[in-house]
Coordinates of N, CA, C and O in Angstrom, one line a residue:
M29 N 14.4 -5.1 14.8 CA 13.7 -4.9 13.2 C 12.0 -4.3 13.6 O 11.1 -4.5 14.5
S30 N 11.8 -3.5 12.7 CA 10.0 -2.4 12.7 C 9.7 -3.8 11.5 O 10.2 -3.9 10.2
N31 N 8.1 -3.8 12.1 CA 7.8 -4.1 10.9 C 5.9 -3.9 10.8 O 6.0 -2.6 12.0
C32 N 5.0 -4.3 9.8 CA 3.9 -3.3 10.0 C 3.0 -3.5 11.3 O 2.4 -2.8 10.8
N33 N 3.0 -4.6 11.7 CA 1.8 -5.4 12.7 C 2.7 -4.7 14.1 O 1.6 -5.4 14.9
G34 N 3.9 -4.6 14.0 CA 4.2 -4.5 15.3 C 4.2 -5.8 16.5 O 4.7 -5.6 17.5
S35 N 3.9 -7.3 15.6 CA 3.7 -8.1 16.9 C 4.8 -9.2 16.7 O 4.8 -9.9 17.4
G36 N 5.9 -8.8 15.8 CA 7.6 -9.3 16.3 C 7.4 -10.4 14.8 O 8.4 -10.9 14.8
S37 N 6.0 -10.5 13.9 CA 6.2 -11.5 13.8 C 7.0 -10.9 12.5 O 7.3 -9.9 11.8
P38 N 7.8 -11.6 11.2 CA 8.6 -11.6 10.3 C 8.0 -10.7 8.9 O 6.7 -10.9 8.8
V39 N 8.6 -9.6 8.4 CA 8.0 -8.9 7.3 C 7.7 -9.7 6.5 O 8.6 -10.8 5.8
A40 N 6.8 -9.7 5.9 CA 6.4 -10.1 4.2 C 7.0 -9.9 3.4 O 7.3 -9.1 3.1
A41 N 7.2 -10.9 2.5 CA 8.6 -11.1 1.5 C 7.2 -10.5 0.6 O 6.6 -11.3 0.0
V42 N 7.6 -9.1 -0.8 CA 6.9 -9.0 -1.6 C 7.9 -9.0 -2.9 O 8.8 -8.6 -2.8
T43 N 7.6 -10.1 -3.5 CA 8.6 -10.0 -4.8 C 8.0 -9.2 -6.3 O 8.9 -9.2 -7.2
D44 N 6.9 -9.1 -6.5 CA 6.3 -8.3 -7.2 C 5.4 -6.9 -6.5 O 4.6 -7.3 -6.8
P45 N 6.3 -5.9 -5.8 CA 5.5 -4.5 -5.6 C 4.6 -3.9 -6.5 O 3.5 -3.5 -5.9
C46 N 4.9 -4.0 -7.5 CA 3.8 -3.1 -8.7 C 3.1 -3.9 -8.9 O 1.5 -3.2 -9.0
A47 N 2.8 -5.7 -8.6 CA 1.4 -6.1 -8.6 C 0.7 -5.9 -7.7 O -0.7 -5.8 -7.5
L48 N 1.1 -5.7 -6.6 CA 1.0 -5.1 -4.6 C -0.3 -3.5 -5.0 O -0.8 -3.4 -4.4
L49 N 0.7 -2.8 -5.4 CA 0.0 -1.6 -5.5 C -1.1 -1.2 -5.5 O -1.7 -0.9 -4.7
P50 N -1.8 -1.8 -5.9 CA -3.6 -1.8 -6.4 C -4.3 -2.0 -5.0 O -5.0 -1.1 -4.7
Q51 N -3.6 -3.1 -4.6 CA -4.6 -3.7 -3.5 C -3.8 -2.4 -1.9 O -4.7 -2.1 -1.3
L52 N -2.5 -2.4 -2.0 CA -2.1 -0.8 -1.3 C -3.1 0.2 -1.4 O -3.7 1.1 -0.8
R53 N -3.0 0.5 -2.2 CA -3.7 1.8 -2.7 C -5.4 1.6 -2.3 O -5.6 2.7 -1.7
A54 N -5.8 0.6 -2.3 CA -7.7 0.3 -2.0 C -7.4 0.6 -0.3 O -8.2 1.0 -0.1
A55 N -6.4 -0.1 0.0 CA -6.4 -0.2 1.6 C -5.8 1.5 2.1 O -6.8 1.7 3.0
F56 N -5.0 1.9 1.1 CA -4.8 3.8 1.9 C -6.5 4.1 1.6 O -6.7 5.4 2.7
Y57 N -7.2 4.3 0.8 CA -8.4 4.8 0.5 C -9.1 4.3 1.9 O -10.2 5.1 1.9
Q58 N -9.0 2.8 2.1 CA -10.1 2.6 3.2 C -10.4 3.3 4.1 O -10.7 3.5 5.3
L59 N -8.4 3.3 4.7 CA -8.1 4.2 5.6 C -8.4 5.5 6.2 O -8.6 6.1 7.0
A60 N -8.0 6.2 4.9 CA -8.3 7.7 5.1 C -10.1 7.7 4.6 O -10.5 8.9 5.4
A61 N -10.9 7.0 4.2 CA -12.0 6.8 4.6 C -12.7 6.6 6.0 O -13.8 6.8 6.4
G62 N -11.9 6.2 6.9 CA -12.3 6.2 8.0 C -12.3 4.9 8.7 O -12.8 4.5 10.2
Q63 N -12.0 3.8 7.8 CA -12.2 2.4 8.7 C -10.7 2.4 9.6 O -10.1 2.8 9.2
V64 N -11.0 1.3 10.5 CA -10.2 1.0 11.7 C -9.0 0.4 11.0 O -8.1 0.9 11.5
K65 N -9.2 -0.5 10.2 CA -7.5 -0.6 9.4 C -8.3 -1.8 8.7 O -9.4 -1.9 7.9
A66 N -7.2 -2.0 7.7 CA -7.1 -2.4 6.3 C -6.2 -3.6 6.3 O -5.3 -3.8 7.0
V67 N -6.6 -4.9 5.5 CA -5.7 -6.0 5.6 C -5.5 -6.3 3.7 O -6.6 -6.3 2.8
V68 N -4.6 -6.7 3.6 CA -3.7 -6.6 2.5 C -3.6 -8.1 2.1 O -2.2 -8.2 2.7
R69 N -3.5 -9.2 1.2 CA -3.5 -9.9 0.9 C -1.8 -10.4 -0.2 O -2.2 -9.8 -1.2
N70 N -0.9 -11.0 0.3 CA 0.2 -10.6 -0.4 C 0.3 -12.5 -0.5 O 1.3 -13.1 0.6
G71 N -0.7 -13.2 -1.5 CA 0.0 -14.2 -1.7 C -0.6 -15.6 -0.6 O -2.0 -14.9 -0.3
D72 N -0.3 -16.0 0.0 CA -0.7 -16.3 1.4 C -0.4 -16.1 2.5 O -0.6 -16.7 3.5
Q73 N 0.3 -14.8 2.6 CA 0.2 -13.9 3.8 C -0.4 -12.7 3.9 O -1.0 -12.1 2.5
W74 N -0.5 -12.3 5.0 CA -1.8 -11.0 4.9 C -1.0 -10.4 5.8 O -0.2 -9.8 6.8
L75 N -1.1 -8.5 5.4 CA -0.6 -7.4 5.6 C -1.7 -6.9 6.6 O -2.4 -5.8 6.1
E76 N -1.4 -6.2 7.7 CA -2.2 -5.6 8.0 C -2.2 -4.0 8.5 O -0.9 -3.6 9.0
F77 N -2.6 -2.8 7.9 CA -2.7 -1.4 8.2 C -3.2 -0.9 9.0 O -4.6 -1.4 8.8
Q78 N -2.7 0.0 10.3 CA -4.1 0.4 11.0 C -4.1 1.8 10.7 O -3.4 1.9 10.1
K79 N -5.4 2.7 11.3 CA -5.0 4.2 11.2 C -3.7 4.9 11.5 O -3.3 5.5 10.9
G80 N -3.3 4.6 12.5 CA -1.7 4.8 13.0 C -0.5 4.7 11.8 O 0.2 5.4 11.6
D81 N -1.0 3.7 10.9 CA 0.0 3.5 9.9 C -0.5 4.3 8.3 O 0.2 4.1 7.2
A82 N -1.4 4.9 8.6 CA -2.0 5.5 7.0 C -1.0 6.4 6.3 O -0.7 6.5 5.6
K83 N -0.5 7.0 7.4 CA 1.1 7.8 6.7 C 2.1 7.3 6.2 O 2.5 7.4 4.8
T84 N 2.0 6.0 6.8 CA 2.9 5.1 5.9 C 2.8 4.1 4.7 O 3.5 4.6 3.8
L85 N 1.6 3.6 5.1 CA 0.9 3.4 3.5 C 0.5 4.2 2.7 O 1.2 4.2 1.2
Q86 N 0.4 5.3 2.8 CA 0.6 6.7 1.6 C 2.0 6.7 0.9 O 1.8 6.8 0.0
H87 N 2.8 6.9 2.1 CA 4.4 7.0 1.3 C 4.7 5.9 0.0 O 5.3 6.3 -0.9
E88 N 4.4 4.4 0.7 CA 5.0 3.4 -0.2 C 3.9 3.3 -1.2 O 4.0 3.5 -2.4
V89 N 2.7 3.9 -0.9 CA 1.9 3.8 -2.5 C 2.8 5.2 -2.8 O 2.5 4.5 -4.9
R90 N 2.4 5.9 -2.5 CA 3.6 7.4 -4.0 C 4.6 6.8 -4.0 O 5.2 7.2 -5.4
R91 N 5.5 5.9 -3.0 CA 6.9 5.6 -3.9 C 6.7 4.5 -4.4 O 7.4 4.0 -6.1
L92 N 5.8 3.8 -4.8 CA 5.4 2.4 -5.7 C 5.1 3.2 -6.9 O 5.2 2.5 -8.2
E93 N 3.8 4.2 -6.7 CA 3.5 4.7 -8.1 C 4.7 5.0 -8.9 O 4.4 5.3 -10.1
A94 N 5.4 5.8 -8.2 CA 6.9 6.5 -8.7 C 7.5 5.3 -9.6 O 7.8 5.6 -10.8
I95 N 8.3 4.1 -8.9 CA 8.5 2.8 -9.6 C 8.0 2.7 -10.4 O 8.2 2.1 -11.5
C96 N 6.4 2.2 -10.4 CA 6.1 1.6 -11.2 C 5.6 2.4 -12.3 O 4.8 1.9 -13.2
G97 N 5.7 3.3 -12.4 CA 4.8 4.5 -13.6 C 3.2 4.4 -13.1 O 2.5 4.5 -14.5
A98 N 2.7 4.5 -12.1 CA 1.8 4.2 -12.4 C 0.4 5.4 -11.5 O -0.4 5.0 -11.2
S99 N 1.9 6.6 -11.4 CA 1.0 7.6 -10.9 C -0.1 8.3 -11.5 O -0.1 8.3 -12.7
R100 N -1.2 8.6 -10.7 CA -1.9 9.1 -11.1 C -2.6 11.2 -11.1 O -3.3 11.6 -11.4
V101 N -1.1 11.1 -10.5 CA -1.1 12.9 -10.3 C 0.4 13.2 -10.6 O 1.5 12.5 -11.0
G102 N 0.0 14.2 -11.1 CA 0.8 14.7 -11.9 C 0.6 15.8 -13.7 O -0.4 16.0 -13.7
A103 N 2.0 15.7 -14.3 CA 1.5 16.3 -15.3 C 0.1 15.6 -16.2 O 0.4 14.5 -15.9
V104 N -0.1 16.2 -16.9 CA -1.1 16.0 -18.0 C -0.7 15.8 -19.4 O -0.1 17.0 -19.8
R105 N -1.3 15.1 -20.0 CA -0.5 15.1 -21.4 C -1.8 15.6 -22.5 O -2.9 15.1 -22.3
V106 N -1.6 17.1 -22.9 CA -2.5 17.3 -24.0 C -1.8 17.1 -25.6 O -0.7 17.4 -25.8
R107 N -2.7 16.3 -26.2 CA -2.3 16.5 -27.7 C -3.5 17.7 -28.4 O -4.5 17.8 -28.1

């Protein structure tokens, strides 16, 4: 089984992915800006993303934005 840090530890349980979305988005922007790694806290668990995982993190952010209705990209409503 694969996990986000490759260390063989169990994958962290996320009970509310929509609540975690802002932290994941911030982690993605940190990696995109050149930081070597980003760490996200999920309760008492810590998820670590490294530069090699930036694409995976970006995909997850976009997926959750679609699910949670939090997308910042897309159609603009004009009144």
